Coordinates of C-alpha atoms in Angstrom, one line a residue:
Chain L
X1 CA 0.0 0.0 0.0
X2 CA 1.1 3.5 -0.7
X3 CA 2.9 5.0 2.3
X4 CA 0.9 8.2 2.2
X5 CA -2.4 6.3 2.2
X6 CA -1.1 4.2 5.1
X7 CA -0.4 7.4 7.0
X8 CA -3.9 8.7 6.3
X9 CA -5.3 5.5 7.7
X10 CA -3.0 5.8 10.7
X11 CA -4.2 9.3 11.2
X12 CA -7.8 8.1 11.3
X13 CA -6.7 5.5 13.9
X14 CA -5.0 8.2 16.0
X15 CA -8.2 10.4 15.8
X16 CA -10.3 7.5 17.0
X17 CA -8.0 6.5 19.8
X18 CA -7.6 10.0 21.1
X19 CA -11.3 10.7 20.8
X20 CA -11.9 7.6 22.9
X21 CA -9.3 8.8 25.5
X22 CA -11.1 12.1 25.9
X23 CA -14.6 10.6 26.0
X24 CA -13.6 8.1 28.7
X25 CA -11.9 10.8 30.8
X26 CA -14.6 12.3 33.0
X27 CA -12.5 15.2 34.1
X28 CA -11.7 16.3 30.5
X29 CA -15.2 15.8 29.3
X30 CA -16.6 17.9 32.1
X31 CA -14.0 20.6 31.1
X32 CA -15.7 20.9 27.7
X33 CA -19.2 20.6 29.0
X34 CA -19.4 22.9 31.9
X35 CA -19.5 26.2 29.9
X36 CA -22.5 25.3 27.7
X37 CA -24.3 23.6 30.6
X38 CA -24.0 26.7 32.8
X39 CA -25.0 28.9 29.8
X40 CA -28.1 26.7 29.2
X41 CA -29.1 26.7 32.9
X42 CA -28.8 30.5 33.0
X43 CA -30.9 30.9 29.8
X44 CA -33.4 28.4 31.2
X45 CA -33.8 30.2 34.4
X46 CA -33.7 33.8 33.1
X47 CA -34.7 33.5 29.4
X48 CA -38.4 34.0 29.8
X49 CA -38.4 37.4 28.1
X50 CA -39.3 37.6 24.4
X51 CA -36.8 37.7 21.5
X52 CA -37.0 41.3 20.2
X53 CA -39.5 41.5 17.2
X54 CA -40.9 38.0 17.6
X55 CA -43.1 36.1 20.0
X56 CA -40.5 33.5 21.1
X57 CA -38.7 32.9 24.5
X58 CA -35.2 34.4 24.5
X59 CA -33.9 31.3 26.3
X60 CA -34.7 28.8 23.5
X61 CA -33.6 31.4 20.9
X62 CA -30.1 31.3 22.5
X63 CA -29.7 27.5 22.5
X64 CA -28.2 27.3 18.9
X65 CA -25.8 30.1 19.6
X66 CA -24.6 28.3 22.7
X67 CA -24.0 25.2 20.7
X68 CA -22.0 27.2 18.1
X69 CA -19.9 28.7 20.8
X70 CA -19.4 25.3 22.3
X71 CA -18.3 23.8 18.9
X72 CA -15.9 26.6 18.4
X73 CA -14.4 26.3 21.9
X74 CA -14.0 22.5 21.7
X75 CA -12.7 22.5 18.1
X76 CA -10.6 25.6 18.0
X77 CA -9.3 25.9 21.6
X78 CA -9.1 22.2 21.9
X79 CA -7.0 21.8 18.8
X80 CA -4.7 24.8 19.7
X81 CA -4.2 23.4 23.2
X82 CA -3.4 19.9 22.1
X83 CA -0.9 21.1 19.5
X84 CA 0.8 23.2 22.1
X85 CA 0.9 20.6 24.8
X86 CA 2.1 18.0 22.3
X87 CA 5.1 20.1 21.5
X88 CA 5.9 20.4 25.2
X89 CA 5.8 16.7 25.8
X90 CA 7.5 15.6 22.5
X91 CA 4.5 14.0 20.8
X92 CA 5.0 16.1 17.7
X93 CA 8.7 15.3 17.6
X94 CA 7.8 11.6 17.8
X95 CA 5.6 12.1 14.7
X96 CA 8.5 13.8 13.0
X97 CA 10.8 10.9 13.7
X98 CA 8.3 8.6 12.0
X99 CA 8.0 8.3 8.2
X100 CA 5.0 10.4 7.2
X101 CA 4.3 10.7 10.9
X102 CA 3.4 14.4 10.8
X103 CA 0.8 13.9 8.2
X104 CA -0.9 11.2 10.3
X105 CA -0.5 13.3 13.4
X106 CA -2.2 16.4 11.9
X107 CA -5.1 14.3 10.4
X108 CA -5.5 12.5 13.7
X109 CA -5.5 15.6 15.8
X110 CA -8.0 17.5 13.5
X111 CA -10.4 14.6 13.2
X112 CA -10.2 13.8 16.9
X113 CA -11.1 17.3 17.9
X114 CA -13.8 17.6 15.2
X115 CA -15.4 14.4 16.5
X116 CA -15.1 15.8 20.0
X117 CA -16.8 19.0 19.0
X118 CA -19.7 17.1 17.4
X119 CA -20.0 14.8 20.4
X120 CA -20.1 17.7 22.8
X121 CA -22.7 19.6 20.7
X122 CA -24.9 16.5 20.6
X123 CA -24.4 15.9 24.4
X124 CA -25.7 19.4 25.0
X125 CA -28.3 19.5 22.2
X126 CA -30.3 16.4 23.0
X127 CA -31.2 17.3 26.6
X128 CA -31.8 20.9 25.6
X129 CA -34.4 19.7 23.1
X130 CA -36.3 18.1 26.0
X131 CA -36.0 21.1 28.3
X132 CA -36.6 24.1 26.0
X133 CA -39.9 24.5 24.2
X134 CA -39.9 25.8 20.7
X135 CA -36.9 24.0 19.2
X136 CA -37.8 21.9 16.2
X137 CA -36.5 18.3 16.5
X138 CA -39.3 16.9 14.3
X139 CA -38.3 18.4 10.9
X140 CA -36.0 16.6 8.5
X141 CA -34.5 20.0 7.5
X142 CA -33.4 20.6 11.1
X143 CA -31.0 17.6 10.9
X144 CA -29.9 18.3 7.4
X145 CA -29.0 21.9 8.1
X146 CA -27.5 21.0 11.5
X147 CA -25.2 18.6 9.7
X148 CA -23.9 20.9 7.0
X149 CA -23.6 23.9 9.3
X150 CA -21.6 21.9 11.8
X151 CA -19.4 20.4 9.2
X152 CA -18.7 23.6 7.3
X153 CA -18.4 25.5 10.6
X154 CA -15.7 23.1 11.9
X155 CA -13.9 23.3 8.5
X156 CA -13.8 27.1 9.1
X157 CA -12.7 27.1 12.8
X158 CA -10.3 24.1 13.0
X159 CA -7.6 25.7 10.8
X160 CA -7.7 28.7 13.1
X161 CA -7.1 26.5 16.0
X162 CA -4.3 24.8 14.2
X163 CA -2.6 28.1 13.4
X164 CA -2.9 29.4 16.9
X165 CA -1.6 26.1 18.3
X166 CA 1.3 26.1 15.9
X167 CA 2.4 29.7 16.7
X168 CA 1.8 29.8 20.4
X169 CA 5.0 29.3 22.4
X170 CA 3.4 27.8 25.4
X171 CA 0.1 26.7 26.9
X172 CA -0.2 29.9 28.9
X173 CA -0.5 32.1 25.9
X174 CA -3.6 30.2 25.0
X175 CA -5.4 31.6 28.0
X176 CA -5.2 34.9 26.1
X177 CA -6.9 33.3 23.1
X178 CA -9.7 32.0 25.3
X179 CA -10.2 35.6 26.6
X180 CA -10.4 36.9 23.0
X181 CA -12.9 34.2 22.1
X182 CA -15.0 35.3 25.1
X183 CA -15.0 38.9 23.7
X184 CA -15.9 37.5 20.3
X185 CA -18.9 35.6 21.8
X186 CA -20.2 39.0 23.0
X187 CA -20.3 40.4 19.5
X188 CA -21.4 37.3 17.7
X189 CA -25.1 37.2 18.7
X190 CA -24.7 34.1 20.8
X191 CA -27.0 35.0 23.6
X192 CA -28.8 38.0 22.1
X193 CA -29.6 39.0 18.5
X194 CA -26.7 40.9 16.9
X195 CA -29.1 43.6 15.7
X196 CA -29.1 45.1 19.2
X197 CA -25.4 46.0 18.8
X198 CA -24.1 49.2 17.2
X199 CA -23.4 48.9 13.5
X200 CA -19.6 48.6 13.7
X201 CA -19.8 45.8 16.3
X202 CA -22.2 44.0 14.0
X203 CA -19.7 44.2 11.2
X204 CA -16.9 42.9 13.5
X205 CA -19.0 39.9 14.7
X206 CA -19.9 39.0 11.1
X207 CA -16.2 38.9 10.2
X208 CA -15.7 35.7 12.2
X209 CA -17.1 32.2 11.6
X210 CA -18.7 32.0 15.1
X211 CA -21.6 34.4 14.1
X212 CA -22.3 32.4 10.9
X213 CA -22.2 29.1 12.7
X214 CA -24.7 30.4 15.2
X215 CA -26.9 31.8 12.5
X216 CA -26.8 28.5 10.6
X217 CA -27.7 26.5 13.7
X218 CA -30.5 28.9 14.5
X219 CA -31.9 28.3 11.0
X220 CA -31.7 24.6 11.7
X221 CA -33.3 24.5 15.2
X222 CA -35.7 27.4 15.4
X223 CA -39.0 28.0 13.7
X224 CA -38.7 29.9 10.4
X225 CA -40.6 32.9 11.7
X226 CA -37.6 33.7 13.9
X227 CA -35.6 34.8 10.9
X228 CA -37.3 38.1 11.4
X229 CA -35.1 38.7 14.4
X230 CA -31.9 38.3 12.4
X231 CA -29.9 41.0 10.6
X232 CA -31.6 41.5 7.3
X233 CA -34.7 39.6 8.5
X234 CA -33.4 36.4 6.9
X235 CA -31.4 33.2 7.7
X236 CA -29.1 34.2 4.8
X237 CA -28.0 30.6 4.0
X238 CA -26.0 31.6 0.9
X239 CA -24.0 34.2 2.8
X240 CA -23.4 31.6 5.5
X241 CA -22.0 29.1 3.0
X242 CA -19.8 31.8 1.5
X243 CA -18.6 33.2 4.8
X244 CA -17.8 29.8 6.3
X245 CA -16.4 28.4 3.0
X246 CA -14.1 31.4 2.5
X247 CA -12.8 31.2 6.1
X248 CA -12.2 27.4 5.6
X249 CA -10.2 28.0 2.4
X250 CA -8.1 30.8 3.7
X251 CA -7.6 28.9 7.0
X252 CA -6.5 25.7 5.4
X253 CA -4.0 27.5 3.2
X254 CA -2.4 29.3 6.1
X255 CA -2.6 26.4 8.4
X256 CA -0.7 24.1 6.1
X257 CA 2.1 26.6 5.9
X258 CA 2.3 27.2 9.7
X259 CA 2.0 23.5 10.5
X260 CA 4.8 22.7 8.2
X261 CA 7.0 25.4 9.7
X262 CA 6.1 24.2 13.2
X263 CA 7.1 20.6 12.4
X264 CA 10.3 21.6 10.7
X265 CA 11.5 23.6 13.6
X266 CA 11.0 20.8 16.1
X267 CA 14.0 19.1 17.7
X268 CA 14.8 17.4 20.9
X269 CA 16.6 20.4 22.3
X270 CA 13.6 22.7 21.6
X271 CA 11.4 20.2 23.4
X272 CA 13.8 20.2 26.3
X273 CA 14.0 24.0 26.3
X274 CA 10.2 24.3 26.4
X275 CA 10.0 21.8 29.2
X276 CA 12.6 23.8 31.1
X277 CA 10.3 26.8 30.9
X278 CA 7.3 24.9 32.0
X279 CA 9.3 23.5 35.0
X280 CA 10.4 27.0 35.9
X281 CA 6.8 28.2 35.8
X282 CA 5.7 25.4 38.1
X283 CA 8.4 26.1 40.7
Chain N
X1 CA 39.0 12.0 -2.9
X2 CA 38.2 8.5 -4.3
X3 CA 38.7 6.8 -0.9
X4 CA 36.6 9.4 0.8
X5 CA 33.8 8.8 -1.6
X6 CA 33.9 5.0 -1.1
X7 CA 34.1 5.4 2.7
X8 CA 31.1 7.6 2.6
X9 CA 29.1 5.1 0.5
X10 CA 30.0 2.1 2.7
X11 CA 29.4 3.7 6.1
X12 CA 26.1 4.5 7.7
X13 CA 27.3 7.7 9.2
X14 CA 30.0 9.8 7.7
X15 CA 30.8 13.4 8.7
X16 CA 33.7 15.6 7.7
X17 CA 34.3 19.0 9.2
X18 CA 30.9 19.2 10.8
X19 CA 30.3 22.6 12.4
X20 CA 27.5 24.1 14.4
X21 CA 27.3 27.6 15.5
X22 CA 24.6 29.3 17.6
X23 CA 25.0 33.0 17.4
X24 CA 28.6 33.6 18.2
X25 CA 29.2 30.3 20.0
X26 CA 30.8 27.4 18.2
X27 CA 29.3 24.2 19.5
X28 CA 30.8 21.9 17.0
X29 CA 34.2 22.8 15.6
X30 CA 34.8 20.4 12.8
X31 CA 33.7 16.9 13.8
X32 CA 34.8 13.9 11.7
X33 CA 32.8 10.8 12.6
X34 CA 32.3 7.5 10.9
X35 CA 30.0 4.6 11.8
X36 CA 30.2 1.3 9.8
X37 CA 27.2 -0.9 9.1
X38 CA 26.3 -2.9 12.2
X39 CA 28.9 -1.1 14.3
X40 CA 28.1 0.2 17.8
X41 CA 29.8 3.5 18.4
X42 CA 29.7 5.5 21.6
X43 CA 30.0 9.2 21.5
X44 CA 31.5 10.0 24.9
X45 CA 32.1 13.3 26.4
X46 CA 31.4 15.7 29.3
X47 CA 28.2 17.7 29.4
X48 CA 28.1 20.5 26.8
X49 CA 30.6 18.7 24.6
X50 CA 28.1 18.8 21.7
X51 CA 27.0 15.2 21.7
X52 CA 23.3 15.9 21.5
X53 CA 23.8 18.6 18.8
X54 CA 25.7 16.1 16.7
X55 CA 23.0 13.5 17.0
X56 CA 20.2 15.9 16.2
X57 CA 22.0 17.0 13.1
X58 CA 22.4 13.4 12.0
X59 CA 18.8 12.7 12.7
X60 CA 17.8 15.6 10.5
X61 CA 16.2 17.6 13.3
X62 CA 18.7 20.4 13.2
X63 CA 20.5 22.2 10.3
X64 CA 24.2 22.3 10.5
X65 CA 26.3 25.4 9.9
X66 CA 29.0 23.8 7.8
X67 CA 30.6 20.5 6.8
X68 CA 29.8 17.3 5.0
X69 CA 27.3 14.9 6.5
X70 CA 26.0 11.7 5.1
X71 CA 23.6 9.4 7.0
X72 CA 22.7 6.1 5.2
X73 CA 24.1 7.9 2.0
X74 CA 21.8 10.9 2.3
X75 CA 22.3 14.4 3.6
X76 CA 20.0 14.6 6.6
X77 CA 18.9 18.1 5.6
X78 CA 17.3 16.5 2.6
X79 CA 16.2 13.2 4.2
X80 CA 12.9 12.0 2.8
X81 CA 10.4 9.5 4.3
X82 CA 12.0 6.3 2.9
X83 CA 15.2 7.5 4.5
X84 CA 13.5 8.2 7.8
X85 CA 12.0 4.7 7.8
X86 CA 15.5 3.3 8.0
X87 CA 16.4 5.2 11.2
X88 CA 15.5 4.6 14.8
X89 CA 15.5 7.6 17.1
X90 CA 15.6 7.5 20.8
X91 CA 16.0 11.0 22.2
X92 CA 17.2 12.0 25.6
X93 CA 13.8 12.3 27.1
X94 CA 10.3 11.6 25.8
X95 CA 7.1 12.1 27.7
X96 CA 4.8 11.8 24.8
X97 CA 1.6 9.8 24.4
X98 CA 1.1 9.6 28.2
X99 CA -2.6 8.5 27.8
X100 CA -1.9 5.8 25.3
X101 CA -1.4 2.2 26.3
X102 CA 1.9 0.6 25.6
X103 CA 0.6 -1.9 23.0
X104 CA -1.8 0.7 21.5
X105 CA 1.2 3.0 20.8
X106 CA 3.4 0.4 19.4
X107 CA 0.8 -1.1 17.1
X108 CA 0.0 2.5 15.9
X109 CA 3.6 3.3 15.1
X110 CA 4.1 -0.1 13.4
X111 CA 1.7 0.9 10.6
X112 CA 4.1 3.6 9.3
X113 CA 7.0 1.2 8.7
X114 CA 5.1 -1.6 7.0
X115 CA 5.2 0.1 3.5
X116 CA 8.9 0.6 3.7
X117 CA 10.5 -2.2 5.6
X118 CA 10.8 -5.9 4.8
X119 CA 10.6 -6.8 8.4
X120 CA 8.6 -4.9 11.0
X121 CA 8.5 -6.0 14.6
X122 CA 5.3 -7.5 15.8
X123 CA 4.2 -5.2 18.7
X124 CA 4.0 -8.1 21.2
X125 CA 7.3 -9.5 20.2
X126 CA 8.9 -6.1 20.7
X127 CA 7.2 -5.6 24.1
X128 CA 8.7 -9.0 25.1
X129 CA 12.1 -8.0 23.8
X130 CA 12.2 -4.9 26.0
X131 CA 10.7 -6.7 29.0
X132 CA 7.4 -4.9 29.2
X133 CA 5.1 -7.9 28.7
X134 CA 3.5 -7.4 32.1
X135 CA 2.9 -3.7 31.3
X136 CA 1.5 -4.0 27.7
X137 CA -1.9 -2.7 28.8
X138 CA -0.7 0.1 31.1
X139 CA -0.9 3.7 30.2
X140 CA 2.4 5.0 29.0
X141 CA 2.2 7.9 31.6
X142 CA 2.2 5.5 34.5
X143 CA 5.4 3.7 33.6
X144 CA 8.5 4.1 35.7
X145 CA 11.5 6.0 34.3
X146 CA 13.3 2.8 33.3
X147 CA 10.2 1.2 31.8
X148 CA 9.5 4.3 29.8
X149 CA 13.0 4.3 28.5
X150 CA 12.7 0.7 27.4
X151 CA 9.5 1.6 25.6
X152 CA 11.4 4.4 23.8
X153 CA 13.9 1.9 22.7
X154 CA 11.1 -0.4 21.5
X155 CA 9.7 2.5 19.4
X156 CA 13.2 3.1 18.0
X157 CA 13.4 -0.5 16.9
X158 CA 10.0 -1.0 15.3
X159 CA 11.2 -0.9 11.7
X160 CA 14.3 -3.0 12.3
X161 CA 16.4 0.2 11.6
X162 CA 19.7 0.1 9.8
X163 CA 20.8 2.8 12.2
X164 CA 19.6 3.5 15.7
X165 CA 20.4 6.8 17.6
X166 CA 20.4 6.5 21.3
X167 CA 20.9 9.8 23.2
X168 CA 21.9 9.2 26.8
X169 CA 19.9 6.0 27.0
X170 CA 20.4 5.2 30.7
X171 CA 20.3 8.5 32.5
X172 CA 18.3 8.2 35.6
X173 CA 18.4 4.4 35.7
X174 CA 19.1 2.4 38.8
X175 CA 21.9 -0.1 38.4
X176 CA 19.5 -3.0 37.9
X177 CA 17.6 -1.2 35.1
X178 CA 20.9 -0.2 33.6
X179 CA 22.1 -3.8 33.5
X180 CA 18.9 -5.0 31.9
X181 CA 19.1 -2.2 29.3
X182 CA 22.7 -3.2 28.4
X183 CA 21.6 -6.8 27.9
X184 CA 18.8 -5.6 25.7
X185 CA 21.2 -3.7 23.5
X186 CA 23.4 -6.8 23.3
X187 CA 20.4 -8.6 21.7
X188 CA 19.9 -6.2 18.8
X189 CA 20.3 -7.9 15.5
X190 CA 22.6 -6.2 13.0
X191 CA 21.6 -2.7 13.7
X192 CA 24.3 0.0 13.7
X193 CA 24.0 2.1 16.8
X194 CA 25.3 5.6 17.6
X195 CA 24.8 6.2 21.3
X196 CA 25.8 9.2 23.4
X197 CA 26.8 8.8 27.0
X198 CA 28.9 10.5 29.6
X199 CA 29.2 7.2 31.4
X200 CA 32.5 5.7 30.6
X201 CA 31.7 2.2 31.9
X202 CA 28.7 2.2 29.7
X203 CA 30.6 3.2 26.6
X204 CA 33.2 0.5 27.3
X205 CA 30.6 -2.1 27.8
X206 CA 28.4 -1.4 24.8
X207 CA 30.5 0.0 22.1
X208 CA 32.8 -1.5 19.5
X209 CA 34.4 1.9 19.2
X210 CA 34.5 5.0 21.3
X211 CA 34.7 8.5 20.0
X212 CA 35.5 11.1 22.6
X213 CA 34.1 14.6 22.0
X214 CA 35.3 17.5 24.1
X215 CA 34.3 21.1 23.5
X216 CA 33.0 20.4 20.0
X217 CA 36.0 18.5 18.8
X218 CA 36.8 14.8 18.5
X219 CA 39.9 14.2 20.7
X220 CA 40.1 10.4 20.4
X221 CA 38.6 7.7 18.3
X222 CA 39.2 4.0 18.7
X223 CA 38.4 0.8 20.6
X224 CA 38.6 0.8 24.3
X225 CA 41.9 -1.1 24.1
X226 CA 43.3 1.3 21.5
X227 CA 42.4 4.3 23.6
X228 CA 44.0 2.7 26.7
X229 CA 47.1 2.1 24.6
X230 CA 47.5 5.8 24.1
X231 CA 48.6 6.1 27.7
X232 CA 49.5 2.5 28.2
X233 CA 53.1 3.4 28.1
X234 CA 52.5 4.9 31.5
X235 CA 51.8 1.8 33.5
X236 CA 51.9 2.1 37.2
X237 CA 54.1 -0.3 39.2
X238 CA 53.8 -0.5 43.0
X239 CA 55.9 -2.7 45.3
X240 CA 57.4 -2.9 48.7
X241 CA 61.1 -3.2 49.1
X242 CA 62.7 -3.7 52.5
X243 CA 59.5 -2.6 54.1
X244 CA 59.3 0.7 52.0
X245 CA 56.6 1.4 49.5
X246 CA 57.5 2.4 46.0
X247 CA 55.3 3.7 43.2
X248 CA 56.7 4.3 39.7
X249 CA 55.1 5.2 36.3
X250 CA 57.1 3.4 33.7
X251 CA 56.8 3.0 29.9
X252 CA 57.5 -0.7 29.8
X253 CA 56.3 -2.4 32.9
X254 CA 57.4 -5.9 31.9
X255 CA 61.1 -5.1 31.6
X256 CA 61.0 -2.9 34.6
X257 CA 59.6 -5.7 36.7
X258 CA 62.2 -8.2 35.2
X259 CA 64.9 -5.8 36.2
X260 CA 63.5 -5.3 39.6
X261 CA 63.5 -9.1 40.4
X262 CA 67.0 -9.5 38.9
X263 CA 68.3 -6.8 41.3
X264 CA 66.4 -7.5 44.5
X265 CA 65.0 -11.1 44.1
X266 CA 62.9 -12.1 47.1
X267 CA 63.2 -8.7 48.8
X268 CA 60.4 -7.5 46.5
X269 CA 57.0 -7.8 48.1
X270 CA 53.3 -6.8 47.3
X271 CA 54.0 -6.2 43.6
X272 CA 51.1 -4.6 41.7
X273 CA 51.2 -3.5 38.0
X274 CA 48.3 -1.4 36.9
X275 CA 47.9 -0.3 33.3
X276 CA 46.1 3.0 32.7
X277 CA 42.4 2.3 32.8
X278 CA 40.1 3.8 30.2
X279 CA 39.0 6.2 32.8
X280 CA 42.5 7.5 33.3
X281 CA 42.7 8.0 29.5
X282 CA 39.4 9.7 29.4
X283 CA 40.1 12.1 32.2
X284 CA 43.5 12.9 30.8
X285 CA 42.0 13.6 27.4
X286 CA 39.3 15.8 28.8
X287 CA 41.8 17.7 30.9
X288 CA 44.1 18.2 28.0
X289 CA 41.4 19.3 25.6
X290 CA 39.0 21.4 27.7
X291 CA 39.6 25.1 27.7
X292 CA 40.6 26.3 31.2
X293 CA 37.3 26.6 33.0
X294 CA 36.3 29.8 34.5

């Protein structure tokens, strides 16, 4: 068999194994679930008000946005974090010492985190459907739209996670990334329609994939009448595909360059130096 | 020129004038190193001598500043995947894949070598070879230091490499683990090994040939016996004569002792002749070659 094809298969195996490691680790799973769970509880408790412009509870309106936020956190931050930690402990170097190992490594990491993001979204969505009135689990279009939006959305955000993971010097600097993401959540219409924001903040929010993923998931899960509450009074599916697609294309191009550079610069001494810094931090 | 070409082609490692410079510091100042197929060579030297840098250049993980380097006939800076498949790499310390199980990791890594190598170790056979059979289902992160190191060696061996790099393989081992590890290396079939160590006894025990690196320069290269011969002229003779103790360093111990008996006969007592040990040679070489320390 062609060595490259073998590496792709090995990458699938790595993704599966690491997905299983995460799913069977209660602590790590809780780490990814607490944020959306807390957000849902808050929206359930205090989301009785109406969504502006339509007769629909604000709480249920926010569920798709929370799912989008969750997918972005798990996929993007998760991938960035694992790439950074793997450089601290030598996993990336091990891949470099193996024929076609880096290819399999990247495939495995990306797929593992993508699967994780989907799993976490489903783990949150299914109970939310029982708890919140007004979500539309009974339509076929719900599930079709959910699938393509999640898929395209992950294609858009995973490369960003890969780039951040490749350029970040240590796991601490990723705390800053998380902070920026929180700020992005505020302008992406996750909890409250973006139309309530000043115009320039609306533009800012729409420059990032989080907004479009949230919009797509709202179009999947909410009644069609709620499109009236969105910017432009429509679900804008074409714009969603274009925005997420463009982000994916640009992201993949940049990510393949940064990942290559990251792998090329890896050596035993650089792992040792990084570990030294980690040890100093812990002292 | 012709001989040098042939030598390069027939050896698994061949460097001439290898230099490495970080900023204004010269770490390697023209290293000439050769490893023949199947040969075990120890790169011995004090900390900071440039051993790890040399190995990382040969592994293709670091780009040299100057000099000729050929590893398995290829310049490591341009080593491709088929080339990589012929190498085994064991770095100074790995902590990777802590959540994977021992067998899980080895079977995963086996996949990569199958397209390239005629023989690839069966994971369980390999686990047995390095003595981890009882730990095959343990998580890698829970292994002890010595067990972890043996796993690293197992990973290095998966594809039956033509050349295995071992960087400080037994640092942090207790004597028992060290002995087991040495036995393991003795069982390797036909693989050339380049190992670094600052443990002289280890170099003497494992290596066919010892290359001593001090401050980025090769100061000696030969078998343990050849190296000892360099100072062997200075054997130490101790004896007691009429109750008085004598110690002499002499170039030819045999004729000195013959002369001694001819002169004093039975008056000579407690005779002891000690040839310079490898350790004496090593320490002398390091002292000679190291710049005066601040």
